[in-house]
Short mmCIF file of C-alpha atoms and ligand atoms in Angstrom, two decimals:
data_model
loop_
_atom_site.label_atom_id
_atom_site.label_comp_id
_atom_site.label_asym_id
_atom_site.label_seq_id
_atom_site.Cartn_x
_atom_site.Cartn_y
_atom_site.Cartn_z
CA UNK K 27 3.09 7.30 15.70
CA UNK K 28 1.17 7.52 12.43
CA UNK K 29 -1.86 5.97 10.99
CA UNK K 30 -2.46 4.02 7.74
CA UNK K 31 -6.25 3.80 7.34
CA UNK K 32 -6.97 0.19 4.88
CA UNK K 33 -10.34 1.25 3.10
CA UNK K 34 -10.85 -1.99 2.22
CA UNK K 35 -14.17 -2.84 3.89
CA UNK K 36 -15.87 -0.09 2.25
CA UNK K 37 -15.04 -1.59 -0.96
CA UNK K 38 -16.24 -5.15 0.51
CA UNK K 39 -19.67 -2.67 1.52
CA UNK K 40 -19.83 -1.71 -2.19
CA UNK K 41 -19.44 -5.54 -3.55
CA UNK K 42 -21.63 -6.54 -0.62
CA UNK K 43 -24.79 -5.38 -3.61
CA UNK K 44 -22.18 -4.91 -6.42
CA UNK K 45 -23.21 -1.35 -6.42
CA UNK K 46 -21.19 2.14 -7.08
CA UNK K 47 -21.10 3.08 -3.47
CA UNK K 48 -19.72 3.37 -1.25
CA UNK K 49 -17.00 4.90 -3.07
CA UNK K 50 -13.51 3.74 -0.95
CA UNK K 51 -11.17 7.12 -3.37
CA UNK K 52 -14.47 9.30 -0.74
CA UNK K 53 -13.52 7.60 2.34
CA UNK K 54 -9.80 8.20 1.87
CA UNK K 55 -10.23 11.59 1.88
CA UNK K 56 -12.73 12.24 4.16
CA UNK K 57 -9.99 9.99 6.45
CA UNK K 58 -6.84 12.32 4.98
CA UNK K 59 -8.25 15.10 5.97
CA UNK K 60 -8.82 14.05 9.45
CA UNK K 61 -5.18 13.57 9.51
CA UNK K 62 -4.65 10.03 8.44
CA UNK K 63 -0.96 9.99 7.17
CA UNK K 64 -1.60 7.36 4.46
CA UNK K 65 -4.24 5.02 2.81
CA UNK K 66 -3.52 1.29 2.65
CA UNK K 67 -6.00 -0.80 0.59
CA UNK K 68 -5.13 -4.65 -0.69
CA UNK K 69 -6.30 -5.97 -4.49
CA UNK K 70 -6.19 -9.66 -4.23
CA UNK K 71 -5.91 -12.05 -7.03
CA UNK K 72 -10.30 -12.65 -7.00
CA UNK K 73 -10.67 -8.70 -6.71
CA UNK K 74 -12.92 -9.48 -3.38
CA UNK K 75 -13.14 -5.68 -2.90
CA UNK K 76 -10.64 -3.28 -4.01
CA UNK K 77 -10.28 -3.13 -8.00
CA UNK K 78 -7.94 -1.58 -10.60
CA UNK K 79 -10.24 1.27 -10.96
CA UNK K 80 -10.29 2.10 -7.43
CA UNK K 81 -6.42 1.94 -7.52
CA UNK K 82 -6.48 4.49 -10.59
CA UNK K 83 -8.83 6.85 -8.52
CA UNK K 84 -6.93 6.26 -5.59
CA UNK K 85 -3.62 6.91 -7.10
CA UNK K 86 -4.51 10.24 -8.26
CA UNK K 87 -6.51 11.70 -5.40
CA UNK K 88 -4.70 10.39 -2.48
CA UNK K 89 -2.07 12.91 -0.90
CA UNK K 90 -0.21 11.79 1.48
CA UNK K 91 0.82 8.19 1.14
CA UNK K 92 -0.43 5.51 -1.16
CA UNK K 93 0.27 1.82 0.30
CA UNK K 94 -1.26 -0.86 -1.94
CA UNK K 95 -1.00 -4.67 -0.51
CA UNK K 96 -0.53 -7.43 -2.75
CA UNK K 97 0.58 -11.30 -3.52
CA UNK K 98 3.92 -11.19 -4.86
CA UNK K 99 2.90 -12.41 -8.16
CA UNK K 100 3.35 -10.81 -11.95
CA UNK K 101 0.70 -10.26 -12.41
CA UNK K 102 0.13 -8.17 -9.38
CA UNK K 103 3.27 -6.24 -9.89
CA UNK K 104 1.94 -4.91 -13.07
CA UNK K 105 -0.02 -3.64 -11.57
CA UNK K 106 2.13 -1.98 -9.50
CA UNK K 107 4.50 -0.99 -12.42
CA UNK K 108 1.38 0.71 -13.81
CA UNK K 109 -0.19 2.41 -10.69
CA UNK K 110 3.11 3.14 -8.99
CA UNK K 111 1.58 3.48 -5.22
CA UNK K 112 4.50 4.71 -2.73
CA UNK K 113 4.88 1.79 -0.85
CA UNK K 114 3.96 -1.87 -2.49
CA UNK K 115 3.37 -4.17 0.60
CA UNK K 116 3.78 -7.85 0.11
CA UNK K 117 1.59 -10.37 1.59
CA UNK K 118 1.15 -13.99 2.01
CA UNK K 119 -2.76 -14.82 0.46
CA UNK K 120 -4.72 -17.75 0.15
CA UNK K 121 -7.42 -17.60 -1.80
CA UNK K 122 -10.37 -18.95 0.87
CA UNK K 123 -8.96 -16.41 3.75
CA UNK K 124 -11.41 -14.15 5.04
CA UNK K 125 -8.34 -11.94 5.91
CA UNK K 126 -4.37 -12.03 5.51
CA UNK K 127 -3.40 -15.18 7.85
CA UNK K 128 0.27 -14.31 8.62
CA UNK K 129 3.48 -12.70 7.48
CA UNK K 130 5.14 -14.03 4.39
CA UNK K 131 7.98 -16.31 4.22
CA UNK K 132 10.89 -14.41 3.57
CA UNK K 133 14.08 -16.93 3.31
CA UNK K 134 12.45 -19.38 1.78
CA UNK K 135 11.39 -17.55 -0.50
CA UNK K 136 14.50 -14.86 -1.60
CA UNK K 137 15.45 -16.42 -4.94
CA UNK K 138 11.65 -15.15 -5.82
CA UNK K 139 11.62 -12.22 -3.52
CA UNK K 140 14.59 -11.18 -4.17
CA UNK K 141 14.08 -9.83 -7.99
CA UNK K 142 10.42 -8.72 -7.35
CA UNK K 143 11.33 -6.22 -4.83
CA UNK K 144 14.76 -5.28 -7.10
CA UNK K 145 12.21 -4.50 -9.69
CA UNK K 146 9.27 -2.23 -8.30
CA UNK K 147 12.55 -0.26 -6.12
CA UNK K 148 14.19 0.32 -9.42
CA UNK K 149 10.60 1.65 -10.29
CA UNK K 150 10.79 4.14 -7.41
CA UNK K 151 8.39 2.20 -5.12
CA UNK K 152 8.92 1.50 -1.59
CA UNK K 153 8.51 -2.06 -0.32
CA UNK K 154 7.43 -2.96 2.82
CA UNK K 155 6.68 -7.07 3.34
CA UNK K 156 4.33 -7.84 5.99
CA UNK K 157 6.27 -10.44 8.19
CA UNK K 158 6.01 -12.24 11.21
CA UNK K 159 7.76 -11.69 14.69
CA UNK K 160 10.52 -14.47 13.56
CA UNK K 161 13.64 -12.12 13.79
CA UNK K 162 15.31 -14.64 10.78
CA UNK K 163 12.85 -13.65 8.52
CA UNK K 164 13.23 -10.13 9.61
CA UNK K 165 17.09 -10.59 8.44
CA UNK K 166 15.98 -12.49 5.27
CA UNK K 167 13.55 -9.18 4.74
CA UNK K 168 16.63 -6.55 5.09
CA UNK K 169 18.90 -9.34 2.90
CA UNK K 170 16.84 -8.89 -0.14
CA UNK K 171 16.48 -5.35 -0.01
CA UNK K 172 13.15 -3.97 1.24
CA UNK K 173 13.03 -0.92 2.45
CA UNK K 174 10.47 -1.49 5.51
CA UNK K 175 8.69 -4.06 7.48
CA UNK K 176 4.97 -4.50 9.04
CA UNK K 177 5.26 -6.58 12.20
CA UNK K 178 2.10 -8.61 11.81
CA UNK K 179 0.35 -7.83 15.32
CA UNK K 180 -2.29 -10.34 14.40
CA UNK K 181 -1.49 -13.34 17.26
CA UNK K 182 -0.99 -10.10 19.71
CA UNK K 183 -4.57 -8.86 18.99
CA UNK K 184 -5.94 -12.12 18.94
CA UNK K 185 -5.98 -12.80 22.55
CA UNK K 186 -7.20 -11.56 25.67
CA UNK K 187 -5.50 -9.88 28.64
CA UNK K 188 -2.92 -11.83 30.35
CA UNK K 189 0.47 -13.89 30.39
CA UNK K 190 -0.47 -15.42 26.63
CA UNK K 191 -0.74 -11.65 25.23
CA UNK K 192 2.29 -10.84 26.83
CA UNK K 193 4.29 -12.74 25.59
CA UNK K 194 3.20 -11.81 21.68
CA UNK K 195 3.58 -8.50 22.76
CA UNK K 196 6.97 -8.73 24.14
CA UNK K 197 7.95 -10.69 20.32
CA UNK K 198 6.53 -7.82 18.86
CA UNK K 199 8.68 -5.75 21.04
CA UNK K 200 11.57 -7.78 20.64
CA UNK K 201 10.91 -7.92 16.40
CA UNK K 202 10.70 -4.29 16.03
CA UNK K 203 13.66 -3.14 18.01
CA UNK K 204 16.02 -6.02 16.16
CA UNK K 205 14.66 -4.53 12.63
CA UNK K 206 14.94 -0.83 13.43
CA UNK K 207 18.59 -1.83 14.74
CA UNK K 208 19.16 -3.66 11.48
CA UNK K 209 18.20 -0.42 9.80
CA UNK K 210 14.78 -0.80 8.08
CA UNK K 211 11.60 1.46 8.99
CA UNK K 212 9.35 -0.34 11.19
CA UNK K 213 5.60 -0.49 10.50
CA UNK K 214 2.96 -2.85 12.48
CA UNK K 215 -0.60 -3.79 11.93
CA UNK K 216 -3.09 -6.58 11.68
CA UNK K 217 -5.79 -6.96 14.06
CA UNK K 218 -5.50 -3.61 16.06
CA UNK K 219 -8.80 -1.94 17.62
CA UNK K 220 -9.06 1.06 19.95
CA UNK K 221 -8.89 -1.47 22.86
CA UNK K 222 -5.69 -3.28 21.95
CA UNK K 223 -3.71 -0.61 20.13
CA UNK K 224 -2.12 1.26 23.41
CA UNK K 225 0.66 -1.20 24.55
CA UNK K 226 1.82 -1.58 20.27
CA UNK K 227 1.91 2.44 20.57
CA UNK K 228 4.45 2.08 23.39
CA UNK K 229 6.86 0.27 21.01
CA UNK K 230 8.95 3.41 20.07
CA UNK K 231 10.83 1.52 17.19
CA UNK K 232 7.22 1.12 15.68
CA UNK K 233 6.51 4.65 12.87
CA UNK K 234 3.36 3.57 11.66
CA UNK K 235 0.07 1.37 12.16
CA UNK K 236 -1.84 -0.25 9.45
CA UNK K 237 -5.66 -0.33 10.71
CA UNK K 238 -8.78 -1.43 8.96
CA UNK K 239 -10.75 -3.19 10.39
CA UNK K 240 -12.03 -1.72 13.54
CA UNK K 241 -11.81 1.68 11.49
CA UNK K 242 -14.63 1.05 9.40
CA UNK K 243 -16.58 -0.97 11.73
CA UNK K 244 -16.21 2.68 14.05
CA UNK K 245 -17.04 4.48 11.08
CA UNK K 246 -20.45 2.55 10.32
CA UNK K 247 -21.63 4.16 13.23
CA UNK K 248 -19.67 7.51 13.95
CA UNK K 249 -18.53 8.39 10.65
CA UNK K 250 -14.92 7.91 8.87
CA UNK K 251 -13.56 11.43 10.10
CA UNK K 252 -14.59 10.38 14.06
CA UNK K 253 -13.53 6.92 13.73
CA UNK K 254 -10.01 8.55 12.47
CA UNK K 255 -9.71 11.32 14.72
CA UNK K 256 -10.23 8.77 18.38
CA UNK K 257 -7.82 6.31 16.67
CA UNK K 258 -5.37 9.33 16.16
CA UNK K 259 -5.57 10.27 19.54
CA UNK K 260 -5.03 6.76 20.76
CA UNK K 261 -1.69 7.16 18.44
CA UNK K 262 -1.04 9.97 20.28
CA UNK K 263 -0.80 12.61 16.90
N1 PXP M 10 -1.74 -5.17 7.54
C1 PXP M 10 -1.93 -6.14 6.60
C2 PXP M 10 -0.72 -6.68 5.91
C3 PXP M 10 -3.21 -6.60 6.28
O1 PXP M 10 -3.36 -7.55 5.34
C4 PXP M 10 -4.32 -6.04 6.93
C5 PXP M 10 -5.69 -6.50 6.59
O2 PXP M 10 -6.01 -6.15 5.29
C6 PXP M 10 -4.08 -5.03 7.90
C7 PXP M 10 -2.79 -4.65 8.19
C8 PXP M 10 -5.19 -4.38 8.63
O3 PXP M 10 -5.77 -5.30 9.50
P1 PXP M 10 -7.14 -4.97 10.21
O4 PXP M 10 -8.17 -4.82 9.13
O5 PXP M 10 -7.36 -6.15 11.10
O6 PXP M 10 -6.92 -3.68 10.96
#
């Protein structure tokens, strides 16, 4: 299974002073080259961390696999049009959140989805739209043309061993084999720490795992290129 490392939180580090460093285009490749397959990082509408300059040094250094999460808004696909990342993911945001509260609703949204995701695909970007375990909204998702989804894990990782977790892991399970059937590329993330992530890793329709959080918070104390390499062996690459 591969890893998506979200720098993020060393841009919220940076802003934390509104200083120069840490530098998040450093930690991506300090977490590339200890074999992170791609870098996710989200620019929200109040620029909380992540800015446009960090997407213009992140779009040129990066090797393997730029992922850039956003609102689907114009003005954020500008942006897009102008940084062309690989994959645009689209995500629900609110502007008091501390994080990304769920996945975004698809099919009531299509007539505006619809022509947003028509337009960065005709731009050669990939879009992925970070969606809930609702298998509807997984068929809205493949209706309107995106090209992968991210299973939100969030409600899985929330809670603690026993029938309750279960049972958000088996939706998970459920979500991921009904959109890899459908034919889209399956993605998951939200949440996931080096305690939780095993039983998501034993979804086989699942290619890839978005993690931030408990990344960072590892690499505070061990250093991005550990922090990578245990989660990597927890993904089993
Ligand atoms: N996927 C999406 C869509 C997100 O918004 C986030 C948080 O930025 C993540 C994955 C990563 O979540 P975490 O930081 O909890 O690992």
């Amino acid at each position: 299974m591969r890893l998506a490392v979200n720098i993020d939180h060393f841009a919220t580090l940076r802003q934390a002073r509104k200083a120069t460093e840490p530098e998040p285009v450093l930690v991506a490749l300090l977490a590339e080259q200890a074999g992170a397959h791609g870098i996710v990082c989200h620019i929200r509408a109040d620029r909380r961390h992540i800015k446009e300059r960090d997407l213009r040094l992140l779009r040129d250094a990066v090797k393997t696999k730029l992922n850039v999460e956003m609102a689907a808004t114009n003005e954020m696909k500008r942006i897009a049009l102008e940084i062309r990342p690989d994959v645009v993911s689209l995500v629900p945001e609110r502007p008091e959140e501390l994080t990304t509260e769920g996945g975004l609703k698809v099919a009531a949204n299509r007539k505006g989805l619809g022509p947003h995701v028509k337009a960065l695909g005709k731009a050669g970007i990939r879009t992925s739209i970070f969606i809930d375990t609702n298998l509807e909204e997984i068929k809205a998702a493949r209706e309107i043309g995106v090209d992968l989804i991210e299973i939100n894990t969030g409600q899985y990782a929330d809670l603690r061993e026993g029938p309750a977790r279960e049972k958000a892991l088996e939706a998970v399970r459920r979500a991921a084999e009904f959109g890899h059937k459908i034919g889209l590329e399956v993605h998951g993330g939200h949440g996931l720490d080096y305690r939780n992530v095993g039983p998501i890793v034993a979804i086989p329709e699942i290619a890839e795992l978005s993690i931030g959080f408990s990344i960072v918070a590892r690499a505070a104390v061990v250093g991005i290129e550990r922090a990578v390499l245990d989660m990597l062996a927890l993904l089993g690459t």
